[in-house]
Coordinates of N, CA and C in Angstrom, one line a residue:
X1 N 25.7 35.1 -80.0 CA 26.2 33.9 -80.7 C 25.3 32.9 -80.8
X2 N 24.5 32.4 -80.0 CA 23.9 31.3 -80.0 C 22.8 31.4 -81.0
X3 N 22.1 32.8 -80.9 CA 21.3 33.0 -82.2 C 21.8 32.6 -83.5
X4 N 23.1 32.7 -83.9 CA 23.6 32.5 -85.4 C 23.8 31.0 -85.2
X5 N 24.1 30.5 -84.3 CA 24.2 29.0 -84.3 C 23.1 28.3 -84.6
X6 N 22.0 28.5 -83.8 CA 20.7 28.2 -84.1 C 20.3 28.3 -85.6
X7 N 20.5 29.7 -85.9 CA 20.1 30.0 -87.5 C 20.8 29.2 -88.3
X8 N 22.1 28.9 -88.3 CA 22.9 28.2 -89.1 C 22.4 26.6 -89.2
X9 N 21.9 26.2 -88.1 CA 21.3 24.9 -88.0 C 20.1 24.7 -88.7
X10 N 19.0 25.6 -88.6 CA 18.0 25.6 -89.2 C 18.1 25.7 -90.7
X11 N 19.2 26.8 -91.3 CA 19.0 27.0 -92.6 C 19.7 25.7 -93.2
X12 N 20.7 25.0 -92.5 CA 21.3 23.9 -93.0 C 20.2 22.8 -93.2
X13 N 19.5 22.4 -92.1 CA 18.7 21.7 -92.2 C 17.8 21.8 -93.4
X14 N 17.2 23.2 -93.6 CA 16.3 23.4 -94.7 C 17.0 23.0 -96.0
X15 N 18.3 23.4 -96.3 CA 19.0 23.1 -97.5 C 18.8 21.5 -97.5
X16 N 19.2 20.8 -96.7 CA 19.3 19.2 -96.9 C 17.9 18.7 -97.0
X17 N 17.0 19.2 -96.5 CA 15.5 18.6 -96.6 C 15.3 19.0 -98.1
X18 N 15.3 20.2 -98.6 CA 14.9 20.7 -100.0 C 15.7 19.5 -100.9
X19 N 17.0 19.5 -100.6 CA 17.8 18.6 -101.5 C 17.3 17.1 -101.6
X20 N 16.9 16.5 -100.6 CA 16.4 15.3 -100.4 C 15.3 15.1 -100.8
X21 N 14.2 16.1 -100.7 CA 12.8 16.2 -101.4 C 13.0 16.4 -103.0
X22 N 14.0 16.8 -103.4 CA 14.2 16.9 -104.8 C 14.7 15.4 -105.3
X23 N 15.5 14.9 -104.5 CA 16.0 13.4 -105.0 C 14.8 12.4 -105.0
X24 N 13.8 12.6 -104.0 CA 12.9 11.6 -103.9 C 11.6 12.0 -104.9
X25 N 11.5 13.5 -105.4 CA 10.7 13.7 -106.5 C 11.1 12.8 -107.7
X26 N 12.6 13.2 -108.0 CA 13.1 12.8 -109.3 C 12.9 11.1 -109.3
X27 N 13.2 10.4 -108.2 CA 13.1 9.0 -107.9 C 11.5 8.5 -108.1
X28 N 10.7 9.5 -107.7 CA 9.2 9.2 -108.1 C 9.0 9.3 -109.5
X29 N 9.4 10.1 -110.0 CA 9.3 10.2 -111.8 C 9.9 9.3 -112.2
X30 N 11.2 8.7 -111.9 CA 11.7 7.7 -112.7 C 10.5 6.1 -112.7
X31 N 10.4 6.1 -111.1 CA 9.6 4.8 -110.9 C 8.2 4.9 -111.8
X32 N 7.7 6.2 -111.7 CA 6.0 6.4 -112.3 C 6.1 5.8 -113.5
X33 N 7.4 6.5 -114.3 CA 7.3 6.2 -115.8 C 7.6 4.9 -116.2
X34 N 8.1 3.8 -115.1 CA 8.9 2.7 -115.4 C 10.0 2.4 -115.9
X35 N 10.9 3.6 -115.5 CA 12.4 3.4 -116.1 C 12.9 3.7 -114.9
X36 N 13.7 2.5 -114.7 CA 14.5 2.6 -113.4 C 16.0 2.8 -113.7
X37 N 16.5 3.0 -115.1 CA 17.9 3.4 -115.1 C 18.2 4.9 -114.4
X38 N 19.0 5.1 -113.9 CA 19.5 6.4 -113.7 C 19.8 7.2 -114.8
X39 N 20.9 6.4 -115.9 CA 21.2 7.1 -116.9 C 20.1 7.9 -117.9
X40 N 19.1 6.9 -117.8 CA 18.1 7.4 -118.7 C 17.3 8.6 -118.0
X41 N 17.1 8.5 -116.7 CA 16.5 9.6 -115.9 C 17.3 10.7 -116.2
X42 N 19.0 10.9 -115.9 CA 19.8 11.9 -116.1 C 19.7 12.5 -117.2
X43 N 19.4 11.6 -118.6 CA 19.1 12.2 -119.9 C 17.8 13.1 -119.9
X44 N 16.8 12.4 -119.2 CA 15.5 12.9 -119.5 C 15.6 14.5 -118.7
X45 N 16.1 14.7 -117.7 CA 16.2 15.9 -116.7 C 17.0 16.8 -117.2
X46 N 18.3 16.2 -118.0 CA 19.3 17.2 -118.3 C 19.3 17.6 -119.6
X47 N 18.7 16.5 -120.5 CA 18.8 16.6 -121.8 C 19.9 16.2 -122.7
X48 N 20.9 15.6 -121.8 CA 22.1 15.0 -122.1 C 22.5 14.0 -121.5
X49 N 23.3 13.0 -122.0 CA 23.8 12.0 -121.3 C 25.3 12.4 -120.2
X50 N 25.0 11.7 -119.0 CA 26.4 11.8 -117.8 C 27.3 12.1 -118.5
X51 N 28.0 11.3 -119.6 CA 29.0 11.6 -120.2 C 29.1 13.0 -120.9
X52 N 28.2 13.2 -121.6 CA 28.1 14.5 -122.5 C 28.0 15.8 -121.1
X53 N 27.5 15.6 -120.3 CA 27.3 16.6 -119.2 C 28.6 16.9 -118.5
X54 N 29.2 15.5 -118.3 CA 30.7 15.8 -117.7 C 31.5 16.5 -118.9
X55 N 31.6 16.1 -120.1 CA 32.6 16.8 -121.1 C 32.0 18.1 -121.2
X56 N 30.8 18.6 -121.2 CA 30.4 20.3 -121.2 C 30.9 20.7 -119.8
X57 N 31.0 20.1 -118.9 CA 31.7 20.8 -117.4 C 33.1 21.0 -117.8
X58 N 33.7 20.0 -118.3 CA 35.1 20.3 -118.4 C 35.4 21.1 -119.5
X59 N 34.8 21.5 -120.5 CA 35.2 22.7 -121.4 C 35.0 23.9 -121.0
X60 N 34.5 24.2 -119.7 CA 34.6 25.8 -119.2 C 35.6 26.0 -118.4

């Protein structure tokens, strides 16, 4: 039982670490390019504005 608890903690930490690393890399890209707007960064990464993205998700 303790083995599964330990593995669960390790995997959970791994997922959180990768997610935070992805955010840090994204923020680094924003500041490197001189654009601090989250809106423009979102559009650059996804190819659509946050509102267009929301609408496309609602249509599914």
